[in-house]
Short mmCIF file of C-alpha atoms in Angstrom, two decimals:
data_model
loop_
_atom_site.label_atom_id
_atom_site.label_comp_id
_atom_site.label_asym_id
_atom_site.label_seq_id
_atom_site.Cartn_x
_atom_site.Cartn_y
_atom_site.Cartn_z
CA MET A 1 -49.72 -23.11 18.66
CA ARG A 2 -49.68 -25.91 16.15
CA GLN A 3 -47.77 -23.81 13.55
CA LEU A 4 -45.21 -22.82 16.29
CA ILE A 5 -44.69 -26.60 17.00
CA LEU A 6 -44.36 -27.34 13.16
CA ALA A 7 -41.76 -24.42 12.67
CA SER A 8 -39.84 -25.74 15.60
CA LEU A 9 -39.61 -29.17 14.23
CA LEU A 10 -38.70 -28.39 10.65
CA GLY A 11 -35.99 -25.90 12.39
CA ALA A 12 -33.99 -23.82 9.79
CA THR A 13 -35.81 -25.16 6.74
CA ALA A 14 -39.04 -23.61 7.95
CA MET A 15 -37.31 -20.10 8.88
CA PRO A 16 -36.09 -17.46 6.63
CA ALA A 17 -32.40 -17.62 6.19
CA LEU A 18 -30.13 -15.01 7.86
CA ALA A 19 -28.57 -12.67 5.10
CA GLU A 20 -24.83 -13.25 5.00
CA GLU A 21 -22.70 -10.27 5.66
CA VAL A 22 -18.74 -9.29 6.02
CA ASN A 23 -17.59 -6.44 8.38
CA VAL A 24 -14.54 -4.65 7.06
CA TYR A 25 -12.37 -2.09 8.90
CA SER A 26 -10.61 -0.19 6.21
CA HIS A 27 -7.67 2.33 6.19
CA ARG A 28 -8.65 3.03 2.69
CA GLN A 29 -11.33 5.74 1.83
CA PRO A 30 -14.84 4.24 1.00
CA GLU A 31 -14.83 5.62 -2.47
CA LEU A 32 -11.68 3.63 -3.28
CA ILE A 33 -13.12 0.16 -2.37
CA GLN A 34 -17.10 0.63 -2.68
CA PRO A 35 -16.87 -0.56 -6.38
CA LEU A 36 -15.05 -3.86 -5.32
CA PHE A 37 -17.74 -4.43 -2.60
CA ASP A 38 -20.67 -3.65 -4.81
CA ALA A 39 -19.34 -6.20 -7.42
CA PHE A 40 -19.00 -8.62 -4.88
CA THR A 41 -22.59 -8.17 -3.36
CA LYS A 42 -24.04 -8.33 -6.80
CA GLU A 43 -22.10 -11.78 -7.60
CA THR A 44 -22.76 -13.38 -4.09
CA GLY A 45 -25.41 -11.46 -2.30
CA ILE A 46 -23.25 -11.04 0.75
CA THR A 47 -23.48 -7.62 2.12
CA VAL A 48 -20.40 -5.89 3.07
CA ASN A 49 -20.36 -3.27 5.88
CA THR A 50 -17.28 -0.83 5.95
CA ALA A 51 -15.81 1.18 8.94
CA PHE A 52 -13.34 3.71 7.88
CA VAL A 53 -10.64 3.63 10.51
CA ASP A 54 -8.16 6.16 9.76
CA LYS A 55 -5.90 5.86 12.98
CA GLY A 56 -5.79 3.38 15.92
CA MET A 57 -7.20 0.54 14.03
CA VAL A 58 -4.76 -1.86 16.31
CA GLU A 59 -5.89 -0.31 19.45
CA ARG A 60 -9.61 -0.76 18.49
CA LEU A 61 -9.14 -4.37 17.68
CA GLN A 62 -7.37 -5.01 20.72
CA ALA A 63 -9.96 -3.23 22.85
CA GLU A 64 -12.74 -5.12 21.18
CA GLY A 65 -11.02 -8.41 21.70
CA ASP A 66 -13.10 -11.49 21.09
CA ARG A 67 -16.20 -9.46 20.65
CA SER A 68 -14.92 -7.42 17.65
CA PRO A 69 -17.55 -7.30 14.82
CA ALA A 70 -14.62 -7.08 12.09
CA ASP A 71 -13.99 -9.85 9.86
CA LEU A 72 -11.50 -8.33 7.53
CA VAL A 73 -9.07 -5.56 7.70
CA LEU A 74 -8.01 -3.65 4.69
CA THR A 75 -4.95 -1.33 4.65
CA VAL A 76 -1.96 -0.04 2.88
CA ASP A 77 1.72 -0.39 3.41
CA VAL A 78 3.45 -3.30 4.72
CA ALA A 79 3.98 -1.53 7.89
CA ARG A 80 0.33 -1.44 8.88
CA LEU A 81 -0.04 -5.13 7.76
CA GLY A 82 2.89 -6.01 10.03
CA GLU A 83 1.37 -3.99 12.93
CA VAL A 84 -2.00 -6.02 12.97
CA LYS A 85 0.16 -9.22 12.62
CA ASP A 86 2.43 -8.39 15.57
CA ALA A 87 -0.39 -7.24 17.75
CA GLY A 88 -1.99 -10.70 17.58
CA VAL A 89 -5.31 -9.59 16.07
CA THR A 90 -5.19 -11.70 12.84
CA GLN A 91 -5.48 -15.22 11.94
CA ALA A 92 -3.62 -17.38 9.51
CA VAL A 93 -5.66 -18.21 6.38
CA GLU A 94 -5.02 -21.37 4.32
CA ASP A 95 -6.91 -21.27 0.79
CA GLU A 96 -5.67 -22.59 -2.43
CA MET A 97 -7.41 -19.65 -4.30
CA LEU A 98 -4.89 -17.10 -2.46
CA ASP A 99 -1.91 -18.90 -3.72
CA VAL A 100 -2.08 -16.70 -7.00
CA ILE A 101 -0.52 -14.13 -4.72
CA PRO A 102 3.09 -14.19 -5.16
CA ALA A 103 4.98 -15.72 -2.03
CA ASP A 104 7.03 -12.34 -1.83
CA LEU A 105 3.71 -10.52 -1.45
CA ARG A 106 2.16 -12.31 1.41
CA ASP A 107 3.06 -12.81 4.90
CA LYS A 108 5.23 -15.97 5.30
CA ASP A 109 2.68 -17.30 7.94
CA ASN A 110 -0.16 -16.43 5.70
CA GLN A 111 -1.65 -13.80 8.04
CA TRP A 112 -1.77 -10.95 5.50
CA PHE A 113 -2.02 -10.91 1.64
CA ALA A 114 -1.24 -8.06 -0.81
CA LEU A 115 -4.15 -7.13 -3.24
CA THR A 116 -2.36 -4.32 -5.26
CA THR A 117 1.08 -3.03 -5.50
CA ARG A 118 2.48 0.39 -6.03
CA ALA A 119 5.98 1.52 -6.71
CA ARG A 120 8.04 3.89 -4.83
CA ILE A 121 9.51 5.99 -7.63
CA VAL A 122 11.16 9.32 -8.63
CA TYR A 123 9.23 12.39 -9.86
CA ALA A 124 11.79 14.15 -11.92
CA HIS A 125 11.17 17.69 -13.72
CA ASN A 126 10.79 17.32 -17.48
CA GLU A 127 13.39 19.80 -18.36
CA ARG A 128 15.91 20.27 -15.42
CA VAL A 129 16.42 16.65 -15.14
CA ALA A 130 17.84 14.65 -18.24
CA ASP A 131 17.04 11.05 -18.93
CA GLY A 132 19.51 8.69 -17.17
CA ASP A 133 20.41 11.26 -14.61
CA VAL A 134 18.73 9.24 -11.85
CA THR A 135 18.45 5.43 -12.30
CA THR A 136 19.00 4.02 -8.89
CA TYR A 137 17.89 4.56 -5.29
CA GLU A 138 21.83 4.97 -4.46
CA ASP A 139 21.95 7.84 -6.81
CA LEU A 140 19.85 9.89 -4.36
CA ALA A 141 22.81 10.34 -2.26
CA ASP A 142 25.08 11.72 -5.06
CA PRO A 143 26.32 15.29 -4.17
CA LYS A 144 25.29 16.34 -7.75
CA TRP A 145 21.72 16.39 -6.31
CA LYS A 146 22.56 18.80 -3.48
CA GLY A 147 19.76 21.36 -2.90
CA ARG A 148 17.76 19.62 -5.49
CA ILE A 149 15.73 16.80 -3.56
CA CYS A 150 12.31 17.26 -1.83
CA THR A 151 10.52 14.55 0.28
CA ARG A 152 7.81 13.98 2.75
CA SER A 153 9.03 13.03 6.27
CA PHE A 154 11.44 10.12 6.26
CA THR A 155 9.65 8.55 9.24
CA ASN A 156 6.84 8.08 7.31
CA ASP A 157 5.71 4.64 6.59
CA TYR A 158 6.56 4.76 2.66
CA ASN A 159 9.98 5.92 3.45
CA VAL A 160 10.60 3.79 6.18
CA ALA A 161 9.77 0.66 4.13
CA LEU A 162 12.14 2.05 1.49
CA THR A 163 14.90 2.36 3.82
CA ALA A 164 14.31 -1.17 5.22
CA ALA A 165 14.57 -2.54 1.77
CA PHE A 166 17.90 -0.48 1.36
CA LEU A 167 19.13 -2.00 4.56
CA ALA A 168 18.22 -5.50 3.47
CA HIS A 169 20.42 -4.97 0.23
CA HIS A 170 23.35 -3.01 1.73
CA GLY A 171 23.63 -3.39 5.44
CA GLU A 172 23.59 -0.83 8.32
CA GLU A 173 26.77 1.06 7.50
CA GLU A 174 25.90 1.67 3.77
CA THR A 175 22.39 2.69 4.89
CA LEU A 176 23.54 5.04 7.24
CA THR A 177 25.77 6.78 4.61
CA TRP A 178 23.08 6.79 2.23
CA LEU A 179 20.72 8.46 4.40
CA GLN A 180 23.09 11.11 5.43
CA GLY A 181 23.54 11.73 1.72
CA ILE A 182 20.06 12.33 1.14
CA LYS A 183 19.81 14.69 3.91
CA ASP A 184 22.71 16.81 2.77
CA ASN A 185 20.85 16.89 -0.75
CA LEU A 186 17.55 18.06 0.48
CA ALA A 187 16.28 21.51 -0.92
CA LYS A 188 14.35 22.04 2.16
CA ARG A 189 13.18 20.08 5.39
CA PRO A 190 10.89 17.19 4.68
CA GLU A 191 7.11 18.17 5.18
CA GLY A 192 3.77 17.38 3.54
CA GLY A 193 2.75 14.40 1.39
CA ASP A 194 3.98 13.18 -2.01
CA ARG A 195 1.83 15.29 -3.91
CA ASP A 196 3.12 18.39 -2.06
CA GLN A 197 6.87 17.48 -3.38
CA VAL A 198 5.55 17.50 -7.14
CA LYS A 199 4.22 20.88 -6.24
CA SER A 200 7.63 21.98 -5.04
CA ILE A 201 9.19 20.77 -8.14
CA TRP A 202 6.56 22.61 -10.47
CA ALA A 203 7.22 25.60 -8.25
CA GLY A 204 11.18 25.44 -8.76
CA GLU A 205 11.91 24.65 -5.27
CA CYS A 206 13.60 21.40 -6.21
CA ASP A 207 13.97 18.94 -9.30
CA ILE A 208 13.19 15.37 -7.98
CA SER A 209 11.43 13.90 -5.05
CA LEU A 210 10.10 10.52 -3.84
CA GLY A 211 6.66 9.43 -4.30
CA ASN A 212 4.28 6.46 -4.84
CA THR A 213 3.20 5.85 -8.43
CA TYR A 214 -0.61 6.19 -7.92
CA TYR A 215 -0.34 9.87 -6.83
CA MET A 216 0.35 10.76 -10.54
CA GLY A 217 -3.18 9.34 -11.32
CA ALA A 218 -4.63 11.19 -8.43
CA MET A 219 -3.07 14.50 -9.29
CA LEU A 220 -4.23 14.09 -13.18
CA LYS A 221 -7.68 14.02 -11.98
CA ASP A 222 -7.53 17.17 -9.99
CA ASP A 223 -8.09 20.43 -12.00
CA GLU A 224 -5.23 22.28 -9.81
CA GLN A 225 -2.69 19.52 -9.36
CA LYS A 226 -2.77 18.36 -12.97
CA GLU A 227 -0.39 21.24 -13.78
CA TRP A 228 1.97 19.87 -11.30
CA ALA A 229 1.91 16.48 -12.63
CA ASP A 230 2.20 17.80 -16.09
CA SER A 231 5.60 19.32 -15.10
CA VAL A 232 7.32 15.85 -14.17
CA ARG A 233 7.61 12.46 -15.23
CA ILE A 234 7.90 8.99 -13.47
CA VAL A 235 11.18 7.49 -13.20
CA PHE A 236 11.42 3.69 -12.15
CA PRO A 237 14.73 3.62 -10.15
CA THR A 238 16.22 0.11 -8.91
CA PHE A 239 18.57 -0.91 -6.24
CA GLU A 240 22.00 -1.40 -7.69
CA ASP A 241 21.68 -5.26 -7.06
CA GLY A 242 17.99 -5.40 -7.49
CA GLY A 243 14.66 -4.11 -8.86
CA THR A 244 12.25 -1.21 -8.16
CA HIS A 245 10.77 -1.10 -4.71
CA VAL A 246 7.27 -1.79 -4.33
CA ASN A 247 4.84 -1.65 -1.48
CA VAL A 248 1.16 -2.90 -1.24
CA SER A 249 -2.36 -2.62 -0.19
CA GLY A 250 -3.44 -5.75 1.55
CA VAL A 251 -5.94 -7.76 3.46
CA ALA A 252 -6.07 -9.84 6.71
CA MET A 253 -8.59 -11.73 8.59
CA THR A 254 -9.31 -10.92 12.25
CA LYS A 255 -8.83 -13.13 14.97
CA SER A 256 -12.34 -12.92 15.99
CA ALA A 257 -14.02 -12.85 12.59
CA PRO A 258 -17.61 -13.76 13.45
CA ASN A 259 -18.53 -14.26 9.59
CA ARG A 260 -15.72 -16.08 8.72
CA ASP A 261 -16.87 -18.14 5.69
CA ALA A 262 -18.24 -14.96 4.09
CA ALA A 263 -15.17 -13.27 4.81
CA LEU A 264 -13.18 -16.02 3.08
CA LYS A 265 -15.46 -15.45 0.01
CA LEU A 266 -14.77 -11.64 0.06
CA MET A 267 -10.89 -12.61 0.21
CA GLU A 268 -11.35 -15.05 -2.66
CA PHE A 269 -13.14 -12.70 -4.78
CA LEU A 270 -10.66 -9.78 -4.16
CA VAL A 271 -8.01 -11.84 -6.19
CA SER A 272 -10.33 -12.73 -8.79
CA ASP A 273 -9.62 -11.34 -12.28
CA GLU A 274 -12.57 -9.00 -12.12
CA ALA A 275 -11.84 -7.87 -8.71
CA GLN A 276 -8.11 -7.18 -9.46
CA LYS A 277 -9.17 -4.93 -12.51
CA ILE A 278 -11.43 -3.09 -10.61
CA TYR A 279 -9.42 -2.30 -7.69
CA ALA A 280 -6.18 -1.63 -9.71
CA GLU A 281 -8.01 0.71 -12.04
CA THR A 282 -9.95 2.44 -9.04
CA ASN A 283 -6.75 3.28 -7.26
CA ASN A 284 -4.08 3.56 -10.17
CA GLU A 285 -2.29 0.59 -8.76
CA PHE A 286 -0.76 -2.72 -10.16
CA PRO A 287 -2.79 -5.86 -9.83
CA VAL A 288 -0.90 -8.59 -7.81
CA LYS A 289 -2.24 -11.49 -9.86
CA GLU A 290 -0.49 -12.60 -13.10
CA GLY A 291 -2.32 -11.90 -16.37
CA VAL A 292 -4.60 -9.31 -15.06
CA GLU A 293 -4.01 -5.99 -17.23
CA LYS A 294 -2.98 -2.66 -15.94
CA SER A 295 -5.16 0.37 -16.49
CA GLU A 296 -4.36 2.28 -19.65
CA LEU A 297 -2.98 5.12 -17.53
CA VAL A 298 -0.89 3.11 -15.43
CA ALA A 299 0.63 1.19 -18.13
CA SER A 300 1.60 4.53 -19.94
CA TRP A 301 3.96 5.13 -16.89
CA GLY A 302 6.38 2.29 -18.47
CA GLU A 303 7.63 -0.88 -17.40
CA PHE A 304 9.76 -1.99 -14.59
CA THR A 305 11.01 -4.98 -12.67
CA ALA A 306 9.95 -5.24 -9.06
CA ASP A 307 12.45 -5.82 -6.47
CA ASP A 308 12.10 -9.47 -5.29
CA LEU A 309 13.05 -8.67 -1.58
CA ALA A 310 10.12 -10.40 0.45
CA LEU A 311 7.90 -7.90 1.93
CA SER A 312 7.95 -9.93 5.19
CA GLU A 313 11.68 -9.21 5.52
CA ILE A 314 11.15 -5.55 4.98
CA SER A 315 8.46 -5.75 7.61
CA ASP A 316 11.00 -7.26 9.95
CA LEU A 317 13.56 -4.60 9.09
CA ARG A 318 11.42 -1.67 9.85
CA PRO A 319 12.20 -1.00 13.48
CA LYS A 320 15.87 -1.01 12.54
CA ALA A 321 15.25 1.23 9.64
CA LEU A 322 13.54 3.83 11.56
CA ASP A 323 16.32 3.84 14.00
CA LEU A 324 18.92 4.58 11.56
CA ILE A 325 16.66 7.47 10.01
CA GLU A 326 16.57 9.04 13.33
CA GLN A 327 20.22 8.48 14.19
CA VAL A 328 20.84 10.88 10.99
CA ASN A 329 17.92 12.98 11.94
CA LEU A 330 16.99 13.19 8.47
CA ASP A 331 13.95 15.28 9.10
CA GLY A 332 15.70 17.72 11.17
#
C-alpha cells in the first residue's frame, strides 16, 4: 500500500513513460515508405504504425470521425490531397520547418504538403520518333500524331491534373480543342496504366504515350518490363507559356490526430535532407527540398523546368477539367 501511495504522489516520474507512436493511413505501398519510417524510428524512438488504404480513405476517415486513430495521411496526386482537404478530415499545420517546401507545392491553407514530385512526360520510341518531334503538350493534338498516341484513361487522376493545368494556361475553348485533337490521334482506346502504354510502344501499336517519370525506374527493375523501357526515352514537354507539368506525393495531418506532437515530428523529418533522399531514391521521384541531390538514375533522365502553376490552382480546376474530358468523351 505504501508503495502505491508513493507512486501516486510521484505521478508520471514514478511510472514508465508510454512509448510515442504515429499512425499513418497510406495510399502508397508499404515497401515504398517503410525505409523512411525505419529511419525516423531509429532517430527518434517513435514507432510508426501504417495502414495501407488503397481505396475509400476519405470515407474511412469520415466514418471514424473524432475517434479515428490516424494522425497522418500519405498519398499521391494533388487530386487525392484535395479530396481529403475538401472532405474536412484534415487540419492546418503551421510549422517553420515545413517552409522549406516551395509555396506552389503546398496547400494555400497549409492543409497538405508535397514531399516528392514526379513529372508527367512523354515516352517516345527511340527510332520511330526523332528528337524535337514533340516538345510541348500542345503538340499532342497535332494531326501528325494521328494513330500514334497511346494513353491510359483520361479520367485517371494523373491525366485530369494535366488537363486542369492545360485549362489554367489556355482556357476552356482551347482545352476542348486540345482534348479532341488527342482523341483523334489515339492509336487505340485508352486502357491500362502508364507502363502498359510503354509496352504498346515496344509492340509497335503506337509511337508515344503519356506517363509519369517514376514508371521508368519501376520498369528497369523488372526483368520483363526492362525490354519495354529500353525501347523508349523520356521527353520532358512543356506548356507553350510554361514548364513541365509536375504532380506530387504528399502528407496531411488528420483533424483527429491523437498523437499530434509525434505526427508533427514525422512531418518535419520527412522534409529533412536524409528523408528527402531516401524517399526520392526509393520511389524514383524528385525531392521537393532544394539542395537534395536526385538519385543517379533520376538524374540520368535529364533536366527540366517545372511549371510554376500552383498545385492548389490545379486542384481547384479538376472538376471542370473532368467535365471537359467527358464532353469530348475521350475514353469512348
